[in-house]
């Protein structure tokens, strides 16, 4: 691992932030021959991206970076609440550099827990663009978020499992599977970037080596992965998860599932779709009551780089943190 690099300062004006970022990206470009990520050259055709949960936080910063990229983009800003999504679109469009006038940001209503909303989001992208070049699965819930489900001051652990796994793991999986036909229409080559977390590191399964082997098996099938996560929920709800060696973190298990899903799908779509996961680092957002030590825009840099790297740097099935591949 290399020493942590510079990132844009907390609240500077956009032009200053961009300057810092370009400096930072310059460093990444310079290092590309040593295994870091490198940027793609601009194409005349706008690229098409969908970023789930991008009305705020890290997702919103990913949209901001894409929108201010050299390349023109059509960005579907996923938001489960349409008015919050539209507000974010308005704010981000105001910040667009003059040279990015051909880039557009469109609010795309998308709720991970609602299959109808997922199907409608696909229809919207299909009708407007006919393909998807980049899917960034960013949306997630975490029970550290004081705004989550409003007034409930503390949700018992047994009640956190179903909604956490259903939203973060199964919702993300369903969005991905629904968007696959559109991704397969892309010649970019298409990419899926799954936002994971250090909370989903394999070490959380340290009390059960069989689980480690099951989640990391090179032969793991999607139905088996789904069953493992359903088993976790059942065991938490039955109050037996700890005795079976599961960890005390529903969020962590949902993110571990995302990393396993990334590796499994990368294996199944090898050579055709770039599928990677990213730990964005501990960023100050609503998810942690703004206690994170990094600005949200820092967490957006690696997803942005993965969305824009050149085809000759095709990379898949990897897990990244701050522009470097890391062990799960
Ligand atoms: N912040 C960190 O330190 C950190 C660390 C590691 C990983 N991450 C990951 O980074 C990603 C972004 O998190 P963040 O920190 O930016 O959190 P955030 O500010 O709370 O943003 C989360 C986004 O997900 C959306 N969302 C929640 N439930 C959803 C659902 N059912 N359907 C669709 N969208 C939904 C939220 O929408 P609403 O506005 O409607 O709630 C919001 O747009 C997440 O995957 C998170 O787990 C964050």
CSV table of N, CA and C in Angstrom, one decimal, residues 121-211:
chain,number,residue,atom,x,y,z
A,121,UNK,N,-36.9,2.5,-13.6
A,121,UNK,CA,-35.6,3.1,-13.8
A,121,UNK,C,-34.9,2.6,-15.1
A,122,UNK,N,-35.1,1.2,-15.2
A,122,UNK,CA,-34.5,0.6,-16.4
A,122,UNK,C,-35.2,1.2,-17.7
A,123,UNK,N,-36.5,1.2,-17.6
A,123,UNK,CA,-37.3,1.7,-18.8
A,123,UNK,C,-36.8,3.1,-19.1
A,124,UNK,N,-36.6,3.9,-18.1
A,124,UNK,CA,-36.3,5.3,-18.3
A,124,UNK,C,-34.9,5.4,-19.1
A,125,UNK,N,-33.9,4.7,-18.6
A,125,UNK,CA,-32.6,4.7,-19.2
A,125,UNK,C,-32.7,4.1,-20.7
A,126,UNK,N,-33.5,3.1,-20.8
A,126,UNK,CA,-33.6,2.4,-22.1
A,126,UNK,C,-34.3,3.3,-23.1
A,127,UNK,N,-35.4,4.0,-22.7
A,127,UNK,CA,-36.1,4.8,-23.6
A,127,UNK,C,-35.3,6.1,-24.0
A,128,UNK,N,-34.5,6.6,-23.0
A,128,UNK,CA,-33.8,7.8,-23.3
A,128,UNK,C,-32.4,7.6,-24.0
A,129,UNK,N,-31.8,6.5,-23.7
A,129,UNK,CA,-30.4,6.3,-24.2
A,129,UNK,C,-30.2,4.9,-24.8
A,130,UNK,N,-31.0,3.9,-24.5
A,130,UNK,CA,-30.9,2.6,-25.2
A,130,UNK,C,-29.7,1.8,-24.7
A,131,UNK,N,-28.9,2.3,-23.8
A,131,UNK,CA,-27.8,1.6,-23.2
A,131,UNK,C,-27.3,2.2,-22.0
A,132,UNK,N,-26.5,1.5,-21.2
A,132,UNK,CA,-25.9,2.0,-20.0
A,132,UNK,C,-24.4,1.7,-20.1
A,133,UNK,N,-23.5,2.7,-19.9
A,133,UNK,CA,-22.1,2.4,-20.0
A,133,UNK,C,-21.5,2.1,-18.6
A,134,UNK,N,-22.1,2.8,-17.6
A,134,UNK,CA,-21.5,2.7,-16.2
A,134,UNK,C,-22.7,2.6,-15.2
A,135,UNK,N,-22.7,1.6,-14.4
A,135,UNK,CA,-23.6,1.5,-13.3
A,135,UNK,C,-22.8,1.6,-12.0
A,136,UNK,N,-23.2,2.6,-11.2
A,136,UNK,CA,-22.5,2.7,-9.9
A,136,UNK,C,-23.5,2.5,-8.8
A,137,UNK,N,-23.4,1.3,-8.1
A,137,UNK,CA,-24.3,0.9,-7.1
A,137,UNK,C,-23.8,1.5,-5.8
A,138,UNK,N,-24.3,2.7,-5.5
A,138,UNK,CA,-23.9,3.5,-4.3
A,138,UNK,C,-24.8,3.5,-3.1
A,139,UNK,N,-26.1,3.4,-3.5
A,139,UNK,CA,-27.2,3.6,-2.4
A,139,UNK,C,-27.0,2.5,-1.3
A,140,UNK,N,-27.2,2.8,-0.1
A,140,UNK,CA,-27.2,1.9,1.0
A,140,UNK,C,-27.8,2.5,2.2
A,141,UNK,N,-28.2,1.7,3.2
A,141,UNK,CA,-28.6,2.2,4.5
A,141,UNK,C,-27.6,1.7,5.5
A,142,UNK,N,-27.5,2.4,6.6
A,142,UNK,CA,-26.7,1.9,7.8
A,142,UNK,C,-27.3,2.5,9.0
A,143,UNK,N,-27.4,1.6,10.0
A,143,UNK,CA,-28.2,2.0,11.2
A,143,UNK,C,-27.4,3.0,12.1
A,144,UNK,N,-26.2,3.5,11.6
A,144,UNK,CA,-25.5,4.6,12.3
A,144,UNK,C,-26.2,5.9,11.9
A,145,UNK,N,-27.0,5.9,10.9
A,145,UNK,CA,-27.5,7.1,10.3
A,145,UNK,C,-28.7,7.6,11.2
A,146,UNK,N,-28.6,8.7,11.9
A,146,UNK,CA,-29.6,9.2,12.8
A,146,UNK,C,-30.9,9.6,12.0
A,147,UNK,N,-30.8,9.8,10.7
A,147,UNK,CA,-32.0,10.3,9.9
A,147,UNK,C,-32.7,9.0,9.4
A,148,UNK,N,-32.2,7.8,9.6
A,148,UNK,CA,-32.8,6.6,9.0
A,148,UNK,C,-34.1,6.3,9.7
A,149,UNK,N,-35.1,6.1,8.9
A,149,UNK,CA,-36.5,5.8,9.4
A,149,UNK,C,-36.9,6.7,10.5
A,150,UNK,N,-36.5,8.0,10.4
A,150,UNK,CA,-37.0,9.1,11.2
A,150,UNK,C,-36.9,8.9,12.6
A,151,UNK,N,-38.0,8.6,13.3
A,151,UNK,CA,-38.0,8.9,14.7
A,151,UNK,C,-37.6,7.7,15.6
A,152,UNK,N,-37.3,6.6,15.0
A,152,UNK,CA,-36.9,5.4,15.8
A,152,UNK,C,-35.6,5.7,16.5
A,153,UNK,N,-35.5,5.8,17.8
A,153,UNK,CA,-34.2,6.2,18.4
A,153,UNK,C,-33.2,5.0,18.3
A,154,UNK,N,-33.7,3.8,18.5
A,154,UNK,CA,-32.8,2.7,18.4
A,154,UNK,C,-33.5,1.5,17.9
A,155,UNK,N,-33.1,0.9,16.8
A,155,UNK,CA,-33.7,-0.2,16.3
A,155,UNK,C,-33.0,-1.5,16.8
A,156,UNK,N,-33.7,-2.4,17.4
A,156,UNK,CA,-33.1,-3.6,17.9
A,156,UNK,C,-32.4,-4.4,16.8
A,157,UNK,N,-31.3,-5.0,17.2
A,157,UNK,CA,-30.4,-5.7,16.2
A,157,UNK,C,-31.2,-6.7,15.3
A,158,UNK,N,-32.1,-7.4,16.0
A,158,UNK,CA,-32.9,-8.4,15.3
A,158,UNK,C,-33.8,-7.8,14.2
A,159,UNK,N,-34.1,-6.5,14.4
A,159,UNK,CA,-35.0,-5.9,13.3
A,159,UNK,C,-34.1,-5.1,12.3
A,160,UNK,N,-32.8,-5.1,12.5
A,160,UNK,CA,-32.0,-4.4,11.5
A,160,UNK,C,-31.6,-5.3,10.3
A,161,UNK,N,-31.6,-6.7,10.6
A,161,UNK,CA,-31.0,-7.6,9.6
A,161,UNK,C,-31.8,-7.6,8.3
A,162,UNK,N,-33.1,-7.8,8.4
A,162,UNK,CA,-33.9,-8.0,7.1
A,162,UNK,C,-33.8,-6.7,6.2
A,163,UNK,N,-34.0,-5.6,6.8
A,163,UNK,CA,-34.0,-4.3,6.0
A,163,UNK,C,-32.6,-4.0,5.5
A,164,UNK,N,-31.6,-4.3,6.3
A,164,UNK,CA,-30.2,-4.0,5.8
A,164,UNK,C,-29.8,-4.9,4.6
A,165,UNK,N,-30.1,-6.2,4.8
A,165,UNK,CA,-29.7,-7.1,3.7
A,165,UNK,C,-30.6,-7.0,2.5
A,166,UNK,N,-31.9,-6.7,2.8
A,166,UNK,CA,-32.8,-6.5,1.6
A,166,UNK,C,-32.5,-5.3,0.8
A,167,UNK,N,-32.1,-4.2,1.5
A,167,UNK,CA,-31.8,-3.0,0.8
A,167,UNK,C,-30.4,-3.1,0.1
A,168,UNK,N,-29.4,-3.3,1.0
A,168,UNK,CA,-28.0,-3.1,0.5
A,168,UNK,C,-27.6,-4.3,-0.4
A,169,UNK,N,-27.9,-5.5,0.0
A,169,UNK,CA,-27.5,-6.6,-0.9
A,169,UNK,C,-28.5,-7.0,-1.9
A,170,UNK,N,-29.7,-7.4,-1.5
A,170,UNK,CA,-30.7,-7.8,-2.6
A,170,UNK,C,-31.1,-6.7,-3.5
A,171,UNK,N,-31.3,-5.5,-2.9
A,171,UNK,CA,-31.7,-4.4,-3.8
A,171,UNK,C,-30.6,-4.1,-4.8
A,172,UNK,N,-29.3,-4.0,-4.4
A,172,UNK,CA,-28.2,-3.8,-5.3
A,172,UNK,C,-28.1,-4.9,-6.4
A,173,UNK,N,-28.3,-6.1,-5.9
A,173,UNK,CA,-28.3,-7.2,-6.9
A,173,UNK,C,-29.4,-7.1,-7.9
A,174,UNK,N,-30.6,-6.7,-7.4
A,174,UNK,CA,-31.7,-6.6,-8.4
A,174,UNK,C,-31.5,-5.5,-9.4
A,175,UNK,N,-31.0,-4.3,-8.9
A,175,UNK,CA,-30.7,-3.2,-9.8
A,175,UNK,C,-29.7,-3.7,-10.9
A,176,UNK,N,-28.7,-4.4,-10.4
A,176,UNK,CA,-27.6,-4.9,-11.3
A,176,UNK,C,-28.2,-5.8,-12.4
A,177,UNK,N,-29.0,-6.8,-11.9
A,177,UNK,CA,-29.5,-7.8,-12.8
A,177,UNK,C,-30.4,-7.1,-13.8
A,178,UNK,N,-31.2,-6.1,-13.3
A,178,UNK,CA,-32.2,-5.4,-14.2
A,178,UNK,C,-31.4,-4.6,-15.3
A,179,UNK,N,-30.3,-4.0,-14.9
A,179,UNK,CA,-29.6,-3.1,-15.8
A,179,UNK,C,-28.6,-3.9,-16.8
A,180,UNK,N,-28.4,-5.2,-16.5
A,180,UNK,CA,-27.4,-6.0,-17.3
A,180,UNK,C,-27.7,-5.9,-18.8
A,181,UNK,N,-28.9,-6.1,-19.3
A,181,UNK,CA,-29.2,-6.0,-20.7
A,181,UNK,C,-28.8,-4.7,-21.3
A,182,UNK,N,-28.9,-3.6,-20.5
A,182,UNK,CA,-28.5,-2.2,-21.0
A,182,UNK,C,-27.0,-2.1,-21.0
A,183,UNK,N,-26.4,-2.7,-20.0
A,183,UNK,CA,-24.9,-2.6,-20.0
A,183,UNK,C,-24.3,-3.4,-21.1
A,184,UNK,N,-25.0,-4.5,-21.5
A,184,UNK,CA,-24.5,-5.3,-22.6
A,184,UNK,C,-24.6,-4.6,-23.9
A,185,UNK,N,-25.4,-3.5,-24.0
A,185,UNK,CA,-25.5,-2.7,-25.2
A,185,UNK,C,-24.3,-1.8,-25.4
A,186,UNK,N,-23.4,-1.7,-24.3
A,186,UNK,CA,-22.3,-0.7,-24.3
A,186,UNK,C,-21.1,-1.3,-24.9
A,187,UNK,N,-20.3,-0.5,-25.6
A,187,UNK,CA,-19.0,-1.0,-26.1
A,187,UNK,C,-17.9,-0.2,-25.4
A,188,UNK,N,-18.1,0.3,-24.2
A,188,UNK,CA,-17.2,1.3,-23.6
A,188,UNK,C,-15.8,0.6,-23.2
A,189,UNK,N,-15.6,-0.5,-22.6
A,189,UNK,CA,-16.5,-1.5,-22.2
A,189,UNK,C,-17.3,-1.2,-20.9
A,190,UNK,N,-18.5,-1.8,-20.8
A,190,UNK,CA,-19.3,-1.4,-19.6
A,190,UNK,C,-18.7,-1.7,-18.3
A,191,UNK,N,-19.2,-1.0,-17.3
A,191,UNK,CA,-18.6,-1.2,-15.9
A,191,UNK,C,-19.6,-1.1,-14.8
A,192,UNK,N,-19.4,-1.9,-13.8
A,192,UNK,CA,-20.3,-1.9,-12.7
A,192,UNK,C,-19.3,-1.6,-11.5
A,193,UNK,N,-19.6,-0.6,-10.7
A,193,UNK,CA,-18.8,-0.2,-9.6
A,193,UNK,C,-19.7,-0.3,-8.3
A,194,UNK,N,-19.4,-1.2,-7.5
A,194,UNK,CA,-20.2,-1.5,-6.3
A,194,UNK,C,-19.5,-0.8,-5.1
A,195,UNK,N,-20.2,0.1,-4.4
A,195,UNK,CA,-19.6,0.8,-3.3
A,195,UNK,C,-19.8,-0.1,-2.0
A,196,UNK,N,-18.7,-0.6,-1.5
A,196,UNK,CA,-18.7,-1.5,-0.4
A,196,UNK,C,-18.2,-0.8,0.8
A,197,UNK,N,-17.5,-1.4,1.7
A,197,UNK,CA,-17.1,-0.7,2.9
A,197,UNK,C,-16.0,-1.6,3.6
A,198,UNK,N,-15.2,-1.0,4.5
A,198,UNK,CA,-14.3,-1.7,5.3
A,198,UNK,C,-15.1,-2.6,6.3
A,199,UNK,N,-16.3,-2.2,6.5
A,199,UNK,CA,-17.2,-3.0,7.4
A,199,UNK,C,-17.5,-4.4,6.9
A,200,UNK,N,-17.3,-4.5,5.5
A,200,UNK,CA,-17.6,-5.8,4.9
A,200,UNK,C,-16.3,-6.7,4.7
A,201,UNK,N,-15.2,-6.4,5.5
A,201,UNK,CA,-14.0,-7.1,5.3
A,201,UNK,C,-14.2,-8.6,5.8
A,202,UNK,N,-13.5,-9.5,5.1
A,202,UNK,CA,-13.6,-10.9,5.4
A,202,UNK,C,-13.4,-11.3,6.9
A,203,UNK,N,-12.5,-10.4,7.5
A,203,UNK,CA,-12.2,-10.7,8.9
A,203,UNK,C,-13.4,-10.7,9.9
A,204,UNK,N,-14.5,-10.2,9.4
A,204,UNK,CA,-15.7,-10.2,10.3
A,204,UNK,C,-16.2,-11.6,10.5
A,205,UNK,N,-15.8,-12.5,9.6
A,205,UNK,CA,-16.2,-13.9,9.7
A,205,UNK,C,-15.2,-14.8,10.5
A,206,UNK,N,-14.4,-14.1,11.3
A,206,UNK,CA,-13.2,-14.9,11.9
A,206,UNK,C,-13.7,-16.0,12.8
A,207,UNK,N,-15.0,-16.0,13.3
A,207,UNK,CA,-15.4,-17.0,14.2
A,207,UNK,C,-15.9,-18.3,13.5
A,208,UNK,N,-15.9,-18.2,12.2
A,208,UNK,CA,-16.4,-19.4,11.4
A,208,UNK,C,-15.7,-19.6,10.1
A,209,UNK,N,-14.7,-20.4,10.1
A,209,UNK,CA,-13.8,-20.6,8.9
A,209,UNK,C,-14.7,-21.2,7.8
A,210,UNK,N,-15.7,-22.0,8.1
A,210,UNK,CA,-16.5,-22.6,7.0
A,210,UNK,C,-17.2,-21.5,6.2
A,211,UNK,N,-17.6,-20.4,7.0
A,211,UNK,CA,-18.3,-19.3,6.3
A,211,UNK,C,-17.3,-18.6,5.4
